[in-house]
Amino acid sequence: MKDSNFLKEMNARSMWHPMAHPADSLANPPTIVTGAQGVRITDVDGHEVVDGVGGLWNVNLGFSCQPIKDAITAQLDQLPYYSIFRGTTNDAVIQLAEELRAFFEPDGLSRAFYTSGGSDSVETALRLSRQYHKVRGEPARTKFLSLKKGYHGTHFGGASVNGNANFRTAYEPLLAGCHHIPAPYTYRNPFNETDPERLAQLCLQALEDEIAFQGAGTIAAFIMEPILGAGGVIPPHASFMPGVREICSRNGILLIADEVITAFGRTGSWTGSRHWGVQPDMMCTAKAITNGYFPFGAVMISEEVAQVFEQDDTGKAAIGHGYTYSGHPVGAAAALACLEETLRLNVPENAAARGAQLFQGFQALQQKYDVIGDVRGGHGLMCALELVSDRATKTPIDKGTINAVQEQAYQSGAMVRVSGPNIILSPPLVLTAADVDVILSALDTGLAAATG
Ligand SMILES: Cc1ncc(COP(=O)(O)O)c(C=O)c1O
């Protein structure tokens, strides 16, 4: 590895960063992370902090999960790659499919379609849902519904169902036939409704209204995150996702749960759908499926949807979709080891306990700092602070101040993530109570320094 002066000098000179302005990356060089152990990361200057971001919502078991590292190494030695396109397969994916089938059995999902990440999983689910209706003889069902504030990756399909202009406007025109309904976001919504249950009902009515307007027979699927993540951690009321399920079933619309961040324990339940007692028709997974150590994902498919494809005798169910790295054996080996560790460690239990601690800590910070307009969380290890410059008008905080909070928190021991006016926390699910205290105290220092 080159020395630190070289790295700092070159930093963003010859590369563009995702989700950043190239000029900003040059003007404000990103933190160069060079090592990690447990739940801590170390930068090029040797500064060590608790990673409150968990990589990018994916390193659920921390950075030192030896069984996954060993599985990756062993698989590289045995079979570093082979395709699973028609005609060939590999042993690792077969074994993984059986394990995933057992894991997702309570969600009613029994088939896996492998991908290389979250955006690929979303694209796969959207495409397969259109095909499902064509196979069933309802080819006019092509539209997609989703939530404003939702995040579904950045492929054209995913961006089209995304509910945030930041990922859309520069890339328009997007896919035709994608329509959005208000998110159950109590702090800001078009109904001015602060009661979560009443707001959930209003959003469900908006969904019914949109379906009636579009015509149920034109809609293929509704896609949602069980708890909205990247959009600022928005947990809906417990009645919301079951309500969506009921409306979708009644109208012949598939329900796709985008669980790229919520599957495998983050919400304090094994999946976000299970958290709300819902069985989706498809579930998008990625990220924590390999603990972030290998780019990999799987779309899980319900028995009912699977039967429609498998019993087709017209040829319409031939799948014209897939990626070179669908079913990569190294990813599958990583996922097998990761699943075993995830189950052995029973991560939802710690996610729920540490999540409650973090959420309470956030509520205490809100008492102390006027700049914290809203605190969201309470369902496992996904929490957010929404910062405002004025609580009464809810004016979003300026960029300079929120970035200063992040920088000061980093200097004080915790990496946190800034997304618009939100500070988002999604730490590894294996962190301890003491690690949570480090995050809270670093944020306290950051807020005091930047806003005091
Ligand atoms: C809910 C959700 N869906 C899809 C994606 C896209 O995943 P990826 O960045 O792996 O393509 C993300 C990424 O954060 C996500 O949070």
Coordinates of C-alpha atoms and ligand atoms in Angstrom, one line a residue:
M1 CA 0.0 0.0 0.0
K2 CA 1.2 3.5 -0.8
D3 CA 2.1 5.8 2.1
S4 CA -0.5 8.1 3.6
N5 CA 0.8 11.3 1.9
F6 CA 0.3 9.6 -1.5
L7 CA -3.2 8.5 -0.6
K8 CA -4.2 11.9 0.7
E9 CA -2.7 13.7 -2.3
M10 CA -4.4 11.5 -4.8
N11 CA -7.6 10.8 -2.9
A12 CA -10.4 11.7 -5.4
R13 CA -8.1 12.8 -8.2
S14 CA -8.7 9.9 -10.5
M15 CA -12.0 8.5 -9.4
W16 CA -15.6 9.6 -8.9
H17 CA -17.4 8.7 -5.8
P18 CA -21.0 7.4 -5.8
M19 CA -23.5 9.7 -4.3
A20 CA -21.1 12.7 -4.2
H21 CA -20.4 15.8 -6.3
P22 CA -17.0 15.2 -8.0
A23 CA -15.9 18.8 -7.2
D24 CA -16.9 18.3 -3.5
S25 CA -14.9 15.1 -3.2
L26 CA -11.9 17.1 -4.5
A27 CA -12.5 20.1 -2.2
N28 CA -13.3 18.0 0.8
P29 CA -11.3 14.8 0.6
P30 CA -13.2 11.8 2.0
T31 CA -12.0 9.9 5.1
I32 CA -9.6 7.2 4.0
V33 CA -10.4 4.0 5.9
T34 CA -7.6 1.6 5.9
G35 CA -8.5 -1.1 8.5
A36 CA -11.2 -2.4 10.7
Q37 CA -11.6 -4.8 13.7
G38 CA -14.8 -5.8 15.5
V39 CA -17.1 -2.8 15.2
R40 CA -14.3 -0.3 14.8
I41 CA -12.7 1.3 11.8
T42 CA -9.3 2.9 11.5
D43 CA -8.4 5.7 9.1
V44 CA -5.1 6.5 7.3
D45 CA -4.0 8.6 10.3
G46 CA -4.5 5.8 12.7
H47 CA -7.7 7.4 14.2
E48 CA -10.0 4.6 15.4
V49 CA -13.8 5.0 15.9
V50 CA -16.9 2.9 16.4
D51 CA -18.6 2.5 13.0
G52 CA -22.1 3.7 13.6
V53 CA -22.9 3.1 9.9
G54 CA -22.0 -0.6 9.8
G55 CA -20.2 -0.2 6.5
L56 CA -23.3 0.8 4.6
W57 CA -26.1 -1.0 6.6
N58 CA -24.4 -4.3 5.6
V59 CA -21.6 -5.3 8.0
N60 CA -24.1 -6.7 10.6
L61 CA -21.6 -9.1 12.2
G62 CA -18.7 -6.6 12.4
F63 CA -15.4 -6.6 10.5
S64 CA -13.8 -9.6 12.2
C65 CA -16.2 -12.5 11.2
Q66 CA -13.6 -15.2 10.7
P67 CA -16.0 -18.0 9.5
I68 CA -17.0 -15.8 6.5
K69 CA -13.5 -14.9 5.7
D70 CA -12.5 -18.6 5.9
A71 CA -15.4 -19.6 3.7
I72 CA -14.5 -17.1 1.0
T73 CA -10.8 -18.2 1.0
A74 CA -11.8 -21.9 0.9
Q75 CA -14.2 -21.3 -2.0
L76 CA -11.7 -19.3 -3.9
D77 CA -9.4 -22.3 -3.7
Q78 CA -12.0 -24.8 -4.7
L79 CA -14.1 -23.0 -7.3
P80 CA -13.6 -19.3 -7.7
Y81 CA -16.3 -18.9 -10.3
Y82 CA -18.8 -20.7 -12.4
S83 CA -22.0 -19.5 -14.0
I84 CA -25.5 -20.8 -13.1
F85 CA -27.1 -19.7 -16.4
R86 CA -29.1 -22.5 -18.1
G87 CA -27.2 -25.7 -18.2
T88 CA -24.7 -25.3 -15.4
T89 CA -24.7 -24.6 -11.7
N90 CA -22.3 -24.9 -8.7
D91 CA -22.6 -26.8 -5.5
A92 CA -22.5 -23.7 -3.2
V93 CA -25.6 -22.1 -4.6
I94 CA -27.6 -25.3 -4.3
Q95 CA -26.8 -25.6 -0.7
L96 CA -27.4 -21.9 -0.1
A97 CA -30.9 -22.1 -1.7
E98 CA -31.9 -24.9 0.7
E99 CA -30.7 -22.8 3.7
L100 CA -32.4 -19.7 2.5
R101 CA -35.6 -21.7 1.9
A102 CA -35.5 -22.8 5.6
F103 CA -34.6 -19.3 6.8
F104 CA -37.4 -17.6 4.9
E105 CA -40.0 -20.3 5.5
P106 CA -41.9 -18.2 8.1
D107 CA -42.1 -15.4 5.4
G108 CA -43.7 -17.9 3.0
L109 CA -40.8 -17.6 0.6
S110 CA -39.3 -20.7 -1.0
R111 CA -37.3 -19.9 -4.1
A112 CA -34.2 -17.8 -4.5
F113 CA -33.1 -15.8 -7.6
Y114 CA -29.5 -14.7 -7.0
T115 CA -28.1 -11.2 -7.8
S116 CA -25.0 -9.2 -7.2
G117 CA -26.5 -6.6 -4.8
G118 CA -29.5 -4.6 -3.7
S119 CA -30.2 -2.6 -6.9
D120 CA -30.0 -5.9 -8.9
S121 CA -32.4 -7.5 -6.5
V122 CA -34.9 -4.7 -6.9
E123 CA -34.6 -4.8 -10.7
T124 CA -35.1 -8.6 -10.6
A125 CA -38.2 -8.4 -8.5
L126 CA -39.8 -5.7 -10.7
R127 CA -39.0 -7.6 -13.9
L128 CA -40.2 -10.9 -12.5
S129 CA -43.5 -9.4 -11.2
R130 CA -44.3 -8.1 -14.7
Q131 CA -43.5 -11.5 -16.1
Y132 CA -45.7 -13.2 -13.5
H133 CA -48.7 -11.4 -14.7
K134 CA -47.9 -12.1 -18.3
V135 CA -47.6 -15.8 -17.6
R136 CA -50.9 -15.7 -15.7
G137 CA -52.6 -14.1 -18.7
E138 CA -52.9 -10.5 -17.4
P139 CA -50.3 -8.7 -19.6
A140 CA -51.7 -5.3 -19.0
R141 CA -50.4 -5.3 -15.4
T142 CA -47.2 -3.4 -15.9
K143 CA -47.3 -0.5 -13.5
F144 CA -45.5 -0.1 -10.2
L145 CA -46.6 1.7 -7.0
S146 CA -44.3 2.7 -4.2
L147 CA -43.8 5.1 -1.3
K148 CA -42.5 8.6 -1.5
K149 CA -39.3 8.7 0.6
G150 CA -38.6 5.1 -0.3
Y151 CA -35.2 4.0 -1.5
H152 CA -34.8 1.1 -4.0
G153 CA -31.3 1.5 -5.4
T154 CA -30.2 3.2 -8.6
H155 CA -30.9 1.1 -11.6
F156 CA -33.5 2.6 -13.9
G157 CA -36.3 0.5 -12.5
G158 CA -35.3 1.1 -8.9
A159 CA -34.8 4.8 -9.5
S160 CA -38.2 5.0 -11.0
V161 CA -39.9 3.6 -7.9
N162 CA -37.6 5.6 -5.6
G163 CA -39.3 8.4 -3.7
N164 CA -36.6 10.9 -3.5
A165 CA -35.8 13.5 -6.2
N166 CA -32.1 13.3 -5.5
F167 CA -31.9 10.0 -7.2
R168 CA -34.3 10.8 -10.0
T169 CA -34.2 14.3 -11.5
A170 CA -30.8 14.2 -13.1
Y171 CA -31.6 10.8 -14.8
E172 CA -35.1 11.5 -16.1
P173 CA -37.1 10.4 -18.0
L174 CA -37.5 7.3 -15.9
L175 CA -39.6 4.2 -16.4
A176 CA -43.2 5.0 -17.4
G177 CA -46.0 3.8 -15.2
C178 CA -44.5 4.3 -11.7
H179 CA -46.6 6.1 -9.2
H180 CA -46.0 7.1 -5.6
I181 CA -48.1 7.5 -2.5
P182 CA -47.3 9.5 0.6
A183 CA -45.1 7.8 3.1
P184 CA -46.3 7.2 6.7
Y185 CA -43.9 9.9 7.9
T186 CA -45.4 11.6 10.9
Y187 CA -42.9 14.5 11.0
R188 CA -43.8 15.8 7.5
N189 CA -46.8 14.6 5.5
P190 CA -49.4 16.2 3.2
F191 CA -52.2 15.4 5.7
N192 CA -50.6 17.3 8.6
E193 CA -51.3 14.2 10.7
T194 CA -49.0 13.5 13.6
D195 CA -50.7 10.4 14.9
P196 CA -49.0 7.3 13.5
E197 CA -52.1 5.1 13.3
R198 CA -54.3 7.7 11.7
L199 CA -51.5 8.6 9.3
A200 CA -51.2 5.0 8.3
Q201 CA -54.9 4.9 7.5
L202 CA -54.6 8.0 5.4
C203 CA -51.7 6.6 3.4
L204 CA -53.6 3.4 2.9
Q205 CA -56.6 5.4 1.6
A206 CA -54.2 7.2 -0.7
L207 CA -53.1 3.8 -2.0
E208 CA -56.6 2.6 -2.6
D209 CA -57.3 5.9 -4.3
E210 CA -54.3 5.5 -6.6
I211 CA -55.3 1.9 -7.5
A212 CA -58.8 3.0 -8.3
F213 CA -57.4 5.9 -10.5
Q214 CA -54.9 3.7 -12.4
G215 CA -57.1 0.7 -12.5
A216 CA -56.1 -2.4 -10.6
G217 CA -55.7 -4.4 -13.8
T218 CA -52.8 -2.1 -14.9
I219 CA -50.7 -2.6 -11.8
A220 CA -48.1 -5.3 -11.4
A221 CA -46.6 -4.7 -8.0
F222 CA -46.3 -2.4 -5.0
I223 CA -42.8 -2.2 -3.6
M224 CA -41.9 -1.0 -0.1
E225 CA -39.3 -1.1 2.6
P226 CA -40.9 -2.5 5.8
I227 CA -39.1 0.3 7.6
L228 CA -37.9 3.0 5.3
G229 CA -34.1 3.3 5.7
A230 CA -32.1 5.6 3.5
G231 CA -35.0 8.0 3.3
G232 CA -34.4 8.8 6.9
V233 CA -35.4 5.8 9.0
I234 CA -39.2 6.0 8.9
P235 CA -40.9 3.2 10.8
P236 CA -44.6 3.0 9.9
H237 CA -47.4 2.3 12.4
A238 CA -47.8 -1.5 12.9
S239 CA -51.1 -1.4 10.9
F240 CA -49.5 0.0 7.8
M241 CA -47.7 -3.0 6.1
P242 CA -50.6 -5.4 7.0
G243 CA -52.9 -2.9 5.4
V244 CA -50.8 -2.7 2.3
R245 CA -50.8 -6.5 2.1
E246 CA -54.6 -6.7 2.3
I247 CA -55.1 -4.0 -0.3
C248 CA -52.6 -5.7 -2.7
S249 CA -54.1 -9.1 -2.3
R250 CA -57.6 -7.8 -2.8
N251 CA -56.5 -6.1 -6.1
G252 CA -54.3 -8.8 -7.5
I253 CA -51.2 -6.7 -7.0
L254 CA -47.9 -8.4 -5.9
L255 CA -46.3 -7.0 -2.8
I256 CA -42.5 -6.7 -3.0
A257 CA -40.8 -6.2 0.3
D258 CA -37.5 -4.4 -0.3
E259 CA -35.5 -5.9 2.6
V260 CA -32.0 -5.0 1.3
I261 CA -31.3 -3.5 4.8
T262 CA -34.0 -5.1 7.0
A263 CA -33.5 -8.8 6.2
F264 CA -31.3 -10.8 8.6
G265 CA -32.1 -9.1 11.9
R266 CA -31.6 -5.3 11.7
T267 CA -35.2 -4.5 12.9
G268 CA -34.9 -6.8 15.9
S269 CA -36.9 -9.4 14.0
W270 CA -35.4 -11.8 11.4
T271 CA -37.0 -9.9 8.6
G272 CA -38.9 -6.6 8.4
S273 CA -41.9 -8.3 7.0
R274 CA -42.0 -10.7 9.9
H275 CA -41.7 -7.7 12.2
W276 CA -45.1 -6.6 11.0
G277 CA -46.6 -10.1 10.6
V278 CA -46.7 -9.9 6.8
Q279 CA -45.9 -12.4 4.1
P280 CA -44.8 -10.6 0.9
D281 CA -44.9 -12.2 -2.6
M282 CA -41.2 -11.4 -3.2
M283 CA -38.5 -10.1 -1.0
C284 CA -35.3 -8.3 -2.1
T285 CA -32.2 -9.1 -0.1
A286 CA -28.5 -8.2 -0.4
K287 CA -26.0 -6.5 1.9
A288 CA -26.0 -8.4 5.2
I289 CA -26.5 -11.7 3.3
T290 CA -22.7 -11.9 3.1
N291 CA -22.0 -9.4 5.9
G292 CA -20.9 -7.0 3.2
Y293 CA -17.7 -9.1 2.5
F294 CA -18.8 -10.1 -1.0
P295 CA -21.3 -8.3 -3.4
F296 CA -24.3 -10.7 -3.4
G297 CA -28.0 -10.7 -3.1
A298 CA -31.1 -12.9 -3.5
V299 CA -34.7 -12.2 -4.4
M300 CA -36.9 -14.6 -2.4
I301 CA -40.1 -15.7 -4.1
S302 CA -43.3 -17.0 -2.6
E303 CA -44.6 -20.5 -3.3
E304 CA -47.7 -19.2 -5.1
V305 CA -45.6 -17.0 -7.5
A306 CA -43.2 -19.9 -8.0
Q307 CA -46.0 -22.3 -8.9
V308 CA -47.2 -19.9 -11.6
F309 CA -43.8 -19.9 -13.3
E310 CA -43.0 -23.6 -12.7
Q311 CA -46.4 -24.8 -14.0
D312 CA -46.3 -22.7 -17.2
D313 CA -46.3 -24.9 -20.3
T314 CA -46.5 -22.0 -22.9
G315 CA -42.9 -21.0 -22.7
K316 CA -43.8 -17.5 -21.3
A317 CA -42.1 -18.3 -18.0
A318 CA -38.6 -18.7 -19.5
I319 CA -36.6 -16.2 -17.5
G320 CA -34.8 -13.7 -19.7
H321 CA -33.1 -12.1 -16.8
G322 CA -29.9 -12.7 -14.8
Y323 CA -26.4 -11.5 -14.1
T324 CA -23.0 -12.9 -14.8
Y325 CA -22.5 -12.9 -11.1
S326 CA -25.9 -14.3 -10.2
G327 CA -25.1 -17.3 -8.0
H328 CA -21.4 -16.5 -7.7
P329 CA -20.0 -19.5 -5.8
V330 CA -17.7 -17.2 -3.6
G331 CA -20.7 -15.1 -2.7
A332 CA -22.8 -18.2 -2.0
A333 CA -20.1 -19.6 0.3
A334 CA -19.9 -16.3 2.1
A335 CA -23.6 -16.3 2.5
L336 CA -23.7 -19.8 3.8
A337 CA -21.2 -19.0 6.5
C338 CA -22.8 -15.6 7.2
L339 CA -26.3 -17.2 7.7
E340 CA -24.9 -19.8 10.1
E341 CA -23.1 -17.1 12.1
T342 CA -26.2 -14.8 12.0
L343 CA -28.4 -17.6 13.4
R344 CA -25.8 -18.7 15.9
L345 CA -25.4 -15.2 17.3
N346 CA -29.2 -14.7 17.3
V347 CA -28.5 -11.1 16.2
P348 CA -32.1 -9.8 16.4
E349 CA -32.0 -10.0 20.1
N350 CA -29.0 -7.7 20.5
A351 CA -30.3 -5.5 17.7
A352 CA -33.5 -5.0 19.6
A353 CA -31.7 -4.3 23.0
R354 CA -29.0 -2.0 21.6
G355 CA -31.5 -0.4 19.3
A356 CA -33.7 0.5 22.3
Q357 CA -30.7 1.9 24.1
L358 CA -29.7 4.0 21.1
F359 CA -33.2 5.3 20.6
Q360 CA -33.5 6.3 24.2
G361 CA -30.2 8.0 24.0
F362 CA -31.4 9.9 20.9
Q363 CA -34.5 11.0 22.8
A364 CA -32.3 12.3 25.6
L365 CA -30.3 14.3 23.1
Q366 CA -33.5 15.8 21.7
Q367 CA -34.3 17.2 25.2
K368 CA -30.9 18.8 25.2
Y369 CA -30.6 20.2 21.6
D370 CA -33.3 22.3 19.9
V371 CA -31.7 21.5 16.6
I372 CA -33.0 18.0 16.8
G373 CA -36.5 18.3 15.3
D374 CA -37.4 14.6 15.2
V375 CA -36.0 11.3 16.5
R376 CA -36.9 8.1 14.7
G377 CA -36.2 4.5 15.6
G378 CA -37.4 2.0 18.2
H379 CA -37.3 -1.0 15.9
G380 CA -33.8 -2.5 16.2
L381 CA -30.6 -0.9 15.1
M382 CA -31.8 1.8 12.6
C383 CA -32.2 5.2 14.1
A384 CA -32.2 8.8 12.8
L385 CA -32.0 12.3 14.1
E386 CA -33.6 14.9 11.8
L387 CA -32.0 18.3 12.3
V388 CA -33.8 21.6 11.9
S389 CA -32.7 25.2 12.2
D390 CA -36.0 26.1 13.8
R391 CA -38.3 23.6 15.6
A392 CA -41.4 25.7 15.1
T393 CA -41.1 26.0 11.3
K394 CA -39.2 22.7 10.9
T395 CA -36.7 24.4 8.5
P396 CA -34.2 21.8 7.5
I397 CA -30.7 22.4 8.9
D398 CA -28.0 23.8 6.6
K399 CA -25.4 21.5 5.1
G400 CA -22.5 23.2 6.9
T401 CA -23.9 22.6 10.4
I402 CA -24.9 19.0 9.9
N403 CA -21.5 18.2 8.3
A404 CA -19.8 19.9 11.3
V405 CA -21.8 17.6 13.7
Q406 CA -20.6 14.6 11.7
E407 CA -17.0 15.7 11.7
Q408 CA -17.0 16.5 15.4
A409 CA -18.6 13.2 16.2
Y410 CA -16.0 11.4 14.1
Q411 CA -13.2 13.2 16.0
S412 CA -14.9 12.2 19.2
G413 CA -15.1 8.5 18.4
A414 CA -18.0 7.6 16.1
M415 CA -18.6 7.4 12.4
V416 CA -22.2 8.6 11.7
R417 CA -23.8 9.1 8.3
V418 CA -25.4 12.3 7.0
S419 CA -28.2 12.1 4.5
G420 CA -29.9 15.5 3.8
P421 CA -31.0 16.8 7.1
N422 CA -30.8 13.4 8.8
I423 CA -28.1 11.8 10.8
I424 CA -28.6 8.1 10.3
L425 CA -27.2 5.2 12.5
S426 CA -27.1 1.6 11.3
P427 CA -24.3 0.1 13.3
P428 CA -23.2 -3.6 13.3
L429 CA -25.8 -5.7 15.1
V430 CA -23.1 -7.2 17.4
L431 CA -22.1 -3.9 19.1
T432 CA -22.1 -3.7 22.9
A433 CA -23.8 -1.3 25.3
A434 CA -20.5 0.4 25.8
D435 CA -20.2 0.9 22.0
V436 CA -23.6 2.5 21.9
D437 CA -22.5 4.9 24.7
V438 CA -19.4 5.8 22.6
I439 CA -21.8 6.7 19.7
L440 CA -24.1 8.8 21.9
S441 CA -21.3 10.7 23.6
A442 CA -19.6 11.4 20.3
L443 CA -22.8 12.8 18.9
D444 CA -23.4 14.8 22.1
T445 CA -19.9 16.4 21.6
G446 CA -20.6 16.9 17.9
L447 CA -23.9 18.6 18.5
A448 CA -22.5 20.8 21.3
A449 CA -19.6 21.8 19.2
A450 CA -21.5 22.5 15.9
T451 CA -24.6 24.0 17.3
G452 CA -23.7 25.3 20.8
Ligands
LIG1 C1 -33.9 -0.7 0.6 C2 -32.8 -0.7 -0.3 N1 -33.0 -1.2 -1.6 C3 -32.0 -1.2 -2.5 C4 -30.8 -0.7 -2.2 C5 -29.7 -0.8 -3.3 O1 -28.7 -1.7 -2.9 P1 -27.2 -1.6 -3.6 O2 -26.6 -0.3 -3.2 O3 -26.5 -2.8 -3.1 O4 -27.4 -1.7 -5.1 C6 -30.5 -0.2 -0.9 C7 -29.2 0.4 -0.6 O5 -29.0 1.0 0.4 C8 -31.5 -0.1 0.0 O6 -31.4 0.4 1.2

